[in-house]
Amino acid sequence: MTAIFDNIIRQLFLFIKIRIGIYKLEALSKCPVCSHGKLQNCSKHLRGFVKIELKKCLHCGVIFQTPRLDSGSLQRFYEFEYRFSLFDLHKDIVENTFNRGIRRGEKISRFLEKGGISIEGKRIYEIGCGYGGILEYFKSRGCSVWGSDFTPKAVNYGRNRGLNLEVGSLGILRSLEIKPEIVILSHVLEHIEKPVEFLKEINDLIDEKTIVYVEIPVLEKRSVQIGHLVFYTPETLNDTLARSGLNLVDCNEKIQAVCSKLSL
């Protein structure tokens, strides 16, 4: 019950911050993936106290949120609120989230190994690692792991668990002398304002042997929230990756996917 009350209060605070202008909204006139302006109203949702509208690009087919939090507001939202609890429902919620990450790591490994990708002893970098549960799992499998996240509290928690984490996005990936063999984007791409630019930057920082794992939520009522900016299908994900110089190797209906650099 405490967790439910905590969520209600946080949603109310988010609504108030938007209404009084602490968080600012921006309306998009063009698709965030292909930049075309032919858009169609898709659906409207109420998440807590906040109204969320989705539109569909009639050129590439991607569905996205507009209006949405602007860049500065998104940065503050992720840094101070996204993984924050009013009660700091510290141990229970954080531990549960960390353990859920471990289970997700196991699920990721099953998907990769089913596709013939060995993970034992691999160098793995995760963008948007949160508390580090996914990386904890891969560390237990003998992998060398690094990660980054925008939330300082989450990063500090993972560091205290012995994980090599940094606050930010692609900082460690840029600084690694040896390229990672696997890059993980688990429930990250839907949060990205400019997905093609973001993926192009990743593409520039990996080599031909690097595998990029992408997992994103399917569009359904519970997945619509203020931080989920873009929704994909396997087809629109394939198009977005191709625009970024990446090749979709495998993808299932739950949108767990593996990609790599496009062959020249």
PDB file of C-alpha atoms in Angstrom:
ATOM      1  CA  MET A   1       0.000   0.000   0.000  1.00  0.00           C
ATOM      2  CA  THR A   2       2.867   2.373   0.792  1.00  0.00           C
ATOM      3  CA  ALA A   3       4.287   1.877  -2.701  1.00  0.00           C
ATOM      4  CA  ILE A   4       0.903   2.653  -4.274  1.00  0.00           C
ATOM      5  CA  PHE A   5       0.527   5.817  -2.178  1.00  0.00           C
ATOM      6  CA  ASP A   6       4.087   6.812  -3.061  1.00  0.00           C
ATOM      7  CA  ASN A   7       3.315   6.470  -6.778  1.00  0.00           C
ATOM      8  CA  ILE A   8       0.113   8.538  -6.496  1.00  0.00           C
ATOM      9  CA  ILE A   9       1.909  11.374  -4.702  1.00  0.00           C
ATOM     10  CA  ARG A  10       4.766  11.354  -7.214  1.00  0.00           C
ATOM     11  CA  GLN A  11       2.299  11.514 -10.106  1.00  0.00           C
ATOM     12  CA  LEU A  12       0.548  14.437  -8.423  1.00  0.00           C
ATOM     13  CA  PHE A  13       3.849  16.284  -7.949  1.00  0.00           C
ATOM     14  CA  LEU A  14       4.715  15.664 -11.603  1.00  0.00           C
ATOM     15  CA  PHE A  15       1.356  17.127 -12.673  1.00  0.00           C
ATOM     16  CA  ILE A  16       1.877  20.208 -10.474  1.00  0.00           C
ATOM     17  CA  LYS A  17       5.405  20.775 -11.798  1.00  0.00           C
ATOM     18  CA  ILE A  18       4.088  20.681 -15.360  1.00  0.00           C
ATOM     19  CA  ARG A  19       1.175  23.011 -14.576  1.00  0.00           C
ATOM     20  CA  ILE A  20       3.330  25.669 -12.872  1.00  0.00           C
ATOM     21  CA  GLY A  21       6.071  25.465 -15.479  1.00  0.00           C
ATOM     22  CA  ILE A  22       8.893  23.810 -13.540  1.00  0.00           C
ATOM     23  CA  TYR A  23       8.716  21.129 -16.216  1.00  0.00           C
ATOM     24  CA  LYS A  24       8.038  22.487 -19.680  1.00  0.00           C
ATOM     25  CA  LEU A  25       6.333  20.728 -22.570  1.00  0.00           C
ATOM     26  CA  GLU A  26       7.223  20.993 -26.242  1.00  0.00           C
ATOM     27  CA  ALA A  27       5.014  20.052 -29.188  1.00  0.00           C
ATOM     28  CA  LEU A  28       6.609  18.207 -32.103  1.00  0.00           C
ATOM     29  CA  SER A  29       5.611  19.134 -35.637  1.00  0.00           C
ATOM     30  CA  LYS A  30       7.892  16.472 -37.172  1.00  0.00           C
ATOM     31  CA  CYS A  31       8.625  12.825 -36.539  1.00  0.00           C
ATOM     32  CA  PRO A  32      11.585  12.339 -34.135  1.00  0.00           C
ATOM     33  CA  VAL A  33      12.860   9.456 -36.294  1.00  0.00           C
ATOM     34  CA  CYS A  34      12.476  10.494 -39.951  1.00  0.00           C
ATOM     35  CA  SER A  35      11.696  14.236 -39.563  1.00  0.00           C
ATOM     36  CA  HIS A  36       8.633  14.075 -41.820  1.00  0.00           C
ATOM     37  CA  GLY A  37       5.717  16.299 -40.888  1.00  0.00           C
ATOM     38  CA  LYS A  38       2.783  14.188 -42.017  1.00  0.00           C
ATOM     39  CA  LEU A  39       1.347  13.041 -38.696  1.00  0.00           C
ATOM     40  CA  GLN A  40      -1.865  11.426 -37.527  1.00  0.00           C
ATOM     41  CA  ASN A  41      -3.497  11.594 -34.108  1.00  0.00           C
ATOM     42  CA  CYS A  42      -3.183   8.167 -32.553  1.00  0.00           C
ATOM     43  CA  SER A  43      -4.490   8.021 -28.976  1.00  0.00           C
ATOM     44  CA  LYS A  44      -4.859   9.913 -25.701  1.00  0.00           C
ATOM     45  CA  HIS A  45      -4.077   8.528 -22.252  1.00  0.00           C
ATOM     46  CA  LEU A  46      -4.276   9.612 -18.627  1.00  0.00           C
ATOM     47  CA  ARG A  47      -1.239   8.511 -16.624  1.00  0.00           C
ATOM     48  CA  GLY A  48      -1.902   9.432 -13.028  1.00  0.00           C
ATOM     49  CA  PHE A  49      -2.887  13.099 -13.349  1.00  0.00           C
ATOM     50  CA  VAL A  50      -0.972  13.750 -16.570  1.00  0.00           C
ATOM     51  CA  LYS A  51      -2.535  13.612 -20.040  1.00  0.00           C
ATOM     52  CA  ILE A  52      -0.375  11.962 -22.682  1.00  0.00           C
ATOM     53  CA  GLU A  53      -1.072  12.225 -26.420  1.00  0.00           C
ATOM     54  CA  LEU A  54       0.422   9.967 -29.060  1.00  0.00           C
ATOM     55  CA  LYS A  55       0.773  10.620 -32.784  1.00  0.00           C
ATOM     56  CA  LYS A  56       1.810   8.368 -35.639  1.00  0.00           C
ATOM     57  CA  CYS A  57       4.192   9.325 -38.428  1.00  0.00           C
ATOM     58  CA  LEU A  58       2.538   8.474 -41.725  1.00  0.00           C
ATOM     59  CA  HIS A  59       5.933   8.230 -43.425  1.00  0.00           C
ATOM     60  CA  CYS A  60       7.923   5.795 -41.238  1.00  0.00           C
ATOM     61  CA  GLY A  61       5.086   4.496 -39.048  1.00  0.00           C
ATOM     62  CA  VAL A  62       6.652   5.237 -35.660  1.00  0.00           C
ATOM     63  CA  ILE A  63       4.367   6.353 -32.803  1.00  0.00           C
ATOM     64  CA  PHE A  64       5.568   9.092 -30.476  1.00  0.00           C
ATOM     65  CA  GLN A  65       4.505  11.351 -27.637  1.00  0.00           C
ATOM     66  CA  THR A  66       3.663  14.992 -28.343  1.00  0.00           C
ATOM     67  CA  PRO A  67       3.623  17.306 -26.536  1.00  0.00           C
ATOM     68  CA  ARG A  68       6.401  15.942 -24.355  1.00  0.00           C
ATOM     69  CA  LEU A  69       8.849  17.202 -21.736  1.00  0.00           C
ATOM     70  CA  ASP A  70      11.546  19.348 -23.336  1.00  0.00           C
ATOM     71  CA  SER A  71      15.228  18.404 -23.095  1.00  0.00           C
ATOM     72  CA  GLY A  72      15.982  20.328 -19.911  1.00  0.00           C
ATOM     73  CA  SER A  73      12.894  19.009 -18.161  1.00  0.00           C
ATOM     74  CA  LEU A  74      13.665  15.436 -19.205  1.00  0.00           C
ATOM     75  CA  GLN A  75      17.199  15.740 -17.837  1.00  0.00           C
ATOM     76  CA  ARG A  76      15.901  16.934 -14.446  1.00  0.00           C
ATOM     77  CA  PHE A  77      13.145  14.313 -14.447  1.00  0.00           C
ATOM     78  CA  TYR A  78      15.612  11.457 -14.935  1.00  0.00           C
ATOM     79  CA  GLU A  79      18.172  12.868 -12.543  1.00  0.00           C
ATOM     80  CA  PHE A  80      15.871  13.654  -9.635  1.00  0.00           C
ATOM     81  CA  GLU A  81      12.578  11.795 -10.039  1.00  0.00           C
ATOM     82  CA  TYR A  82      12.608   8.789 -12.362  1.00  0.00           C
ATOM     83  CA  ARG A  83      14.097   6.355  -9.814  1.00  0.00           C
ATOM     84  CA  PHE A  84      13.172   8.403  -6.761  1.00  0.00           C
ATOM     85  CA  SER A  85      10.761   7.465  -3.988  1.00  0.00           C
ATOM     86  CA  LEU A  86       9.188   9.981  -1.633  1.00  0.00           C
ATOM     87  CA  PHE A  87       9.736   7.628   1.260  1.00  0.00           C
ATOM     88  CA  ASP A  88      13.087   6.615  -0.155  1.00  0.00           C
ATOM     89  CA  LEU A  89      11.421   3.262   0.122  1.00  0.00           C
ATOM     90  CA  HIS A  90      14.954   2.445   0.293  1.00  0.00           C
ATOM     91  CA  LYS A  91      15.855  -1.038   0.904  1.00  0.00           C
ATOM     92  CA  ASP A  92      12.721  -2.868  -0.108  1.00  0.00           C
ATOM     93  CA  ILE A  93      12.065  -1.079  -3.389  1.00  0.00           C
ATOM     94  CA  VAL A  94      15.709  -0.679  -4.357  1.00  0.00           C
ATOM     95  CA  GLU A  95      16.549  -4.291  -3.535  1.00  0.00           C
ATOM     96  CA  ASN A  96      13.482  -5.509  -5.410  1.00  0.00           C
ATOM     97  CA  THR A  97      14.446  -3.381  -8.424  1.00  0.00           C
ATOM     98  CA  PHE A  98      18.021  -4.660  -8.311  1.00  0.00           C
ATOM     99  CA  ASN A  99      16.852  -8.279  -8.076  1.00  0.00           C
ATOM    100  CA  ARG A 100      14.386  -7.713 -10.913  1.00  0.00           C
ATOM    101  CA  GLY A 101      17.342  -6.498 -12.947  1.00  0.00           C
ATOM    102  CA  ILE A 102      19.201  -9.714 -12.191  1.00  0.00           C
ATOM    103  CA  ARG A 103      16.228 -11.703 -13.480  1.00  0.00           C
ATOM    104  CA  ARG A 104      16.083  -9.485 -16.562  1.00  0.00           C
ATOM    105  CA  GLY A 105      19.776 -10.133 -17.144  1.00  0.00           C
ATOM    106  CA  GLU A 106      19.078 -13.835 -17.095  1.00  0.00           C
ATOM    107  CA  LYS A 107      16.267 -13.341 -19.614  1.00  0.00           C
ATOM    108  CA  ILE A 108      18.593 -11.338 -21.871  1.00  0.00           C
ATOM    109  CA  SER A 109      21.238 -14.064 -21.698  1.00  0.00           C
ATOM    110  CA  ARG A 110      18.692 -16.729 -22.676  1.00  0.00           C
ATOM    111  CA  PHE A 111      17.645 -14.674 -25.702  1.00  0.00           C
ATOM    112  CA  LEU A 112      21.246 -14.121 -26.776  1.00  0.00           C
ATOM    113  CA  GLU A 113      22.282 -17.733 -26.248  1.00  0.00           C
ATOM    114  CA  LYS A 114      19.209 -18.984 -28.087  1.00  0.00           C
ATOM    115  CA  GLY A 115      20.471 -16.950 -31.037  1.00  0.00           C
ATOM    116  CA  GLY A 116      23.888 -18.559 -30.808  1.00  0.00           C
ATOM    117  CA  ILE A 117      25.625 -15.672 -29.024  1.00  0.00           C
ATOM    118  CA  SER A 118      27.896 -16.835 -26.202  1.00  0.00           C
ATOM    119  CA  ILE A 119      28.145 -14.497 -23.199  1.00  0.00           C
ATOM    120  CA  GLU A 120      30.742 -16.243 -21.054  1.00  0.00           C
ATOM    121  CA  GLY A 121      33.621 -13.902 -20.258  1.00  0.00           C
ATOM    122  CA  LYS A 122      32.399 -11.169 -22.598  1.00  0.00           C
ATOM    123  CA  ARG A 123      33.019  -7.434 -22.193  1.00  0.00           C
ATOM    124  CA  ILE A 124      29.590  -5.861 -21.660  1.00  0.00           C
ATOM    125  CA  TYR A 125      28.544  -2.218 -21.472  1.00  0.00           C
ATOM    126  CA  GLU A 126      25.015  -1.173 -20.476  1.00  0.00           C
ATOM    127  CA  ILE A 127      23.535   2.250 -21.188  1.00  0.00           C
ATOM    128  CA  GLY A 128      20.779   3.193 -18.732  1.00  0.00           C
ATOM    129  CA  CYS A 129      21.850   0.538 -16.251  1.00  0.00           C
ATOM    130  CA  GLY A 130      19.857   1.863 -13.280  1.00  0.00           C
ATOM    131  CA  TYR A 131      20.931   0.137 -10.075  1.00  0.00           C
ATOM    132  CA  GLY A 132      22.952  -2.393 -12.049  1.00  0.00           C
ATOM    133  CA  GLY A 133      20.970  -5.602 -11.600  1.00  0.00           C
ATOM    134  CA  ILE A 134      21.400  -6.697 -15.218  1.00  0.00           C
ATOM    135  CA  LEU A 135      25.154  -6.168 -15.036  1.00  0.00           C
ATOM    136  CA  GLU A 136      25.295  -8.041 -11.720  1.00  0.00           C
ATOM    137  CA  TYR A 137      23.918 -11.090 -13.499  1.00  0.00           C
ATOM    138  CA  PHE A 138      26.458 -10.897 -16.314  1.00  0.00           C
ATOM    139  CA  LYS A 139      29.246 -10.317 -13.796  1.00  0.00           C
ATOM    140  CA  SER A 140      28.203 -13.580 -12.131  1.00  0.00           C
ATOM    141  CA  ARG A 141      28.705 -15.259 -15.512  1.00  0.00           C
ATOM    142  CA  GLY A 142      32.327 -14.125 -15.634  1.00  0.00           C
ATOM    143  CA  CYS A 143      31.790 -11.058 -17.821  1.00  0.00           C
ATOM    144  CA  SER A 144      33.649  -7.754 -17.480  1.00  0.00           C
ATOM    145  CA  VAL A 145      30.934  -5.130 -17.052  1.00  0.00           C
ATOM    146  CA  TRP A 146      30.565  -1.359 -17.213  1.00  0.00           C
ATOM    147  CA  GLY A 147      27.475   0.829 -17.150  1.00  0.00           C
ATOM    148  CA  SER A 148      26.088   4.341 -17.029  1.00  0.00           C
ATOM    149  CA  ASP A 149      22.868   5.976 -15.890  1.00  0.00           C
ATOM    150  CA  PHE A 150      21.593   9.524 -15.356  1.00  0.00           C
ATOM    151  CA  THR A 151      20.436   8.862 -11.768  1.00  0.00           C
ATOM    152  CA  PRO A 152      23.230   9.424  -9.212  1.00  0.00           C
ATOM    153  CA  LYS A 153      21.473   7.454  -6.452  1.00  0.00           C
ATOM    154  CA  ALA A 154      21.118   4.421  -8.684  1.00  0.00           C
ATOM    155  CA  VAL A 155      24.742   4.625  -9.814  1.00  0.00           C
ATOM    156  CA  ASN A 156      26.004   4.942  -6.229  1.00  0.00           C
ATOM    157  CA  TYR A 157      23.969   1.912  -5.210  1.00  0.00           C
ATOM    158  CA  GLY A 158      25.507  -0.167  -7.984  1.00  0.00           C
ATOM    159  CA  ARG A 159      28.996   1.061  -7.129  1.00  0.00           C
ATOM    160  CA  ASN A 160      28.458  -0.035  -3.546  1.00  0.00           C
ATOM    161  CA  ARG A 161      27.647  -3.470  -4.937  1.00  0.00           C
ATOM    162  CA  GLY A 162      31.048  -3.523  -6.642  1.00  0.00           C
ATOM    163  CA  LEU A 163      29.922  -2.556 -10.152  1.00  0.00           C
ATOM    164  CA  ASN A 164      31.814  -0.183 -12.435  1.00  0.00           C
ATOM    165  CA  LEU A 165      29.143   2.467 -13.033  1.00  0.00           C
ATOM    166  CA  GLU A 166      29.246   6.153 -13.953  1.00  0.00           C
ATOM    167  CA  VAL A 167      26.662   8.948 -14.073  1.00  0.00           C
ATOM    168  CA  GLY A 168      25.898   9.883 -17.668  1.00  0.00           C
ATOM    169  CA  SER A 169      25.198   8.114 -20.931  1.00  0.00           C
ATOM    170  CA  LEU A 170      28.062   7.189 -23.242  1.00  0.00           C
ATOM    171  CA  GLY A 171      31.041   8.446 -21.242  1.00  0.00           C
ATOM    172  CA  ILE A 172      32.605   5.102 -20.324  1.00  0.00           C
ATOM    173  CA  LEU A 173      31.958   3.701 -23.788  1.00  0.00           C
ATOM    174  CA  ARG A 174      33.959   6.571 -25.284  1.00  0.00           C
ATOM    175  CA  SER A 175      36.827   6.042 -22.857  1.00  0.00           C
ATOM    176  CA  LEU A 176      37.194   2.268 -23.129  1.00  0.00           C
ATOM    177  CA  GLU A 177      40.432   1.318 -24.840  1.00  0.00           C
ATOM    178  CA  ILE A 178      39.026  -2.113 -25.681  1.00  0.00           C
ATOM    179  CA  LYS A 179      35.633  -2.115 -27.386  1.00  0.00           C
ATOM    180  CA  PRO A 180      32.794  -3.973 -25.648  1.00  0.00           C
ATOM    181  CA  GLU A 181      31.623  -7.170 -27.275  1.00  0.00           C
ATOM    182  CA  ILE A 182      28.014  -6.587 -26.197  1.00  0.00           C
ATOM    183  CA  VAL A 183      26.202  -3.264 -25.638  1.00  0.00           C
ATOM    184  CA  ILE A 184      22.884  -3.477 -23.782  1.00  0.00           C
ATOM    185  CA  LEU A 185      19.998  -1.030 -24.277  1.00  0.00           C
ATOM    186  CA  SER A 186      17.297  -2.534 -22.077  1.00  0.00           C
ATOM    187  CA  HIS A 187      14.220  -0.288 -21.900  1.00  0.00           C
ATOM    188  CA  VAL A 188      16.273   2.730 -22.961  1.00  0.00           C
ATOM    189  CA  LEU A 189      15.529   3.546 -26.606  1.00  0.00           C
ATOM    190  CA  GLU A 190      11.918   4.541 -25.864  1.00  0.00           C
ATOM    191  CA  HIS A 191      13.301   7.315 -23.612  1.00  0.00           C
ATOM    192  CA  ILE A 192      15.547   8.867 -26.260  1.00  0.00           C
ATOM    193  CA  GLU A 193      14.524  12.209 -27.809  1.00  0.00           C
ATOM    194  CA  LYS A 194      16.557  11.806 -31.003  1.00  0.00           C
ATOM    195  CA  PRO A 195      16.903   8.051 -31.491  1.00  0.00           C
ATOM    196  CA  VAL A 196      18.711   8.101 -34.845  1.00  0.00           C
ATOM    197  CA  GLU A 197      21.398  10.493 -33.581  1.00  0.00           C
ATOM    198  CA  PHE A 198      21.767   8.451 -30.388  1.00  0.00           C
ATOM    199  CA  LEU A 199      22.141   5.154 -32.253  1.00  0.00           C
ATOM    200  CA  LYS A 200      24.557   6.703 -34.752  1.00  0.00           C
ATOM    201  CA  GLU A 201      26.760   7.759 -31.838  1.00  0.00           C
ATOM    202  CA  ILE A 202      26.730   4.211 -30.490  1.00  0.00           C
ATOM    203  CA  ASN A 203      27.507   2.909 -33.977  1.00  0.00           C
ATOM    204  CA  ASP A 204      30.544   5.184 -34.136  1.00  0.00           C
ATOM    205  CA  LEU A 205      31.824   3.843 -30.798  1.00  0.00           C
ATOM    206  CA  ILE A 206      31.611   0.107 -31.524  1.00  0.00           C
ATOM    207  CA  ASP A 207      33.353  -2.153 -34.004  1.00  0.00           C
ATOM    208  CA  GLU A 208      32.111  -4.743 -36.483  1.00  0.00           C
ATOM    209  CA  LYS A 209      32.205  -7.550 -33.913  1.00  0.00           C
ATOM    210  CA  THR A 210      30.104  -5.745 -31.298  1.00  0.00           C
ATOM    211  CA  ILE A 211      26.563  -6.983 -30.722  1.00  0.00           C
ATOM    212  CA  VAL A 212      23.958  -4.434 -29.581  1.00  0.00           C
ATOM    213  CA  TYR A 213      21.023  -5.827 -27.599  1.00  0.00           C
ATOM    214  CA  VAL A 214      17.868  -3.680 -27.678  1.00  0.00           C
ATOM    215  CA  GLU A 215      14.720  -4.276 -25.646  1.00  0.00           C
ATOM    216  CA  ILE A 216      11.766  -1.893 -25.684  1.00  0.00           C
ATOM    217  CA  PRO A 217       8.178  -2.117 -24.429  1.00  0.00           C
ATOM    218  CA  VAL A 218       5.349  -2.962 -26.784  1.00  0.00           C
ATOM    219  CA  LEU A 219       2.779  -0.173 -27.006  1.00  0.00           C
ATOM    220  CA  GLU A 220      -0.005  -0.934 -24.546  1.00  0.00           C
ATOM    221  CA  LYS A 221      -1.849   1.036 -21.863  1.00  0.00           C
ATOM    222  CA  ARG A 222       0.628   0.351 -19.053  1.00  0.00           C
ATOM    223  CA  SER A 223       3.648   1.271 -21.190  1.00  0.00           C
ATOM    224  CA  VAL A 224       2.374   4.801 -21.881  1.00  0.00           C
ATOM    225  CA  GLN A 225       4.129   7.137 -19.437  1.00  0.00           C
ATOM    226  CA  ILE A 226       5.723  10.565 -19.421  1.00  0.00           C
ATOM    227  CA  GLY A 227       9.247   9.241 -20.021  1.00  0.00           C
ATOM    228  CA  HIS A 228       8.362   6.949 -22.926  1.00  0.00           C
ATOM    229  CA  LEU A 229       8.781   9.235 -25.901  1.00  0.00           C
ATOM    230  CA  VAL A 230       8.786   6.841 -28.865  1.00  0.00           C
ATOM    231  CA  PHE A 231       7.128   3.465 -29.445  1.00  0.00           C
ATOM    232  CA  TYR A 232       8.323   0.921 -31.968  1.00  0.00           C
ATOM    233  CA  THR A 233       7.222  -2.226 -33.713  1.00  0.00           C
ATOM    234  CA  PRO A 234       9.772  -4.711 -35.095  1.00  0.00           C
ATOM    235  CA  GLU A 235       9.300  -3.026 -38.492  1.00  0.00           C
ATOM    236  CA  THR A 236       9.786   0.566 -37.287  1.00  0.00           C
ATOM    237  CA  LEU A 237      12.708  -0.519 -35.090  1.00  0.00           C
ATOM    238  CA  ASN A 238      14.350  -2.072 -38.154  1.00  0.00           C
ATOM    239  CA  ASP A 239      13.866   1.190 -40.071  1.00  0.00           C
ATOM    240  CA  THR A 240      15.267   3.287 -37.197  1.00  0.00           C
ATOM    241  CA  LEU A 241      18.327   1.045 -36.862  1.00  0.00           C
ATOM    242  CA  ALA A 242      18.991   1.151 -40.605  1.00  0.00           C
ATOM    243  CA  ARG A 243      18.897   4.971 -40.540  1.00  0.00           C
ATOM    244  CA  SER A 244      21.591   4.751 -37.863  1.00  0.00           C
ATOM    245  CA  GLY A 245      23.883   2.387 -39.750  1.00  0.00           C
ATOM    246  CA  LEU A 246      22.847  -0.669 -37.755  1.00  0.00           C
ATOM    247  CA  ASN A 247      21.523  -3.989 -39.018  1.00  0.00           C
ATOM    248  CA  LEU A 248      18.679  -5.828 -37.273  1.00  0.00           C
ATOM    249  CA  VAL A 249      19.886  -9.408 -36.881  1.00  0.00           C
ATOM    250  CA  ASP A 250      17.068 -10.884 -34.780  1.00  0.00           C
ATOM    251  CA  CYS A 251      13.865  -9.627 -33.165  1.00  0.00           C
ATOM    252  CA  ASN A 252      10.883 -11.295 -31.499  1.00  0.00           C
ATOM    253  CA  GLU A 253       7.309 -10.111 -30.958  1.00  0.00           C
ATOM    254  CA  LYS A 254       8.186  -8.835 -27.468  1.00  0.00           C
ATOM    255  CA  ILE A 255      10.779  -6.575 -29.163  1.00  0.00           C
ATOM    256  CA  GLN A 256      13.903  -8.164 -27.812  1.00  0.00           C
ATOM    257  CA  ALA A 257      16.381  -7.540 -30.603  1.00  0.00           C
ATOM    258  CA  VAL A 258      20.004  -7.990 -31.606  1.00  0.00           C
ATOM    259  CA  CYS A 259      21.716  -5.689 -34.059  1.00  0.00           C
ATOM    260  CA  SER A 260      25.196  -4.985 -35.378  1.00  0.00           C
ATOM    261  CA  LYS A 261      26.982  -2.599 -37.733  1.00  0.00           C
ATOM    262  CA  LEU A 262      25.724  -2.656 -41.298  1.00  0.00           C
ATOM    263  CA  SER A 263      28.193  -4.347 -43.618  1.00  0.00           C
ATOM    264  CA  LEU A 264      29.756  -1.907 -46.069  1.00  0.00           C
TER     265      LEU A 264
END
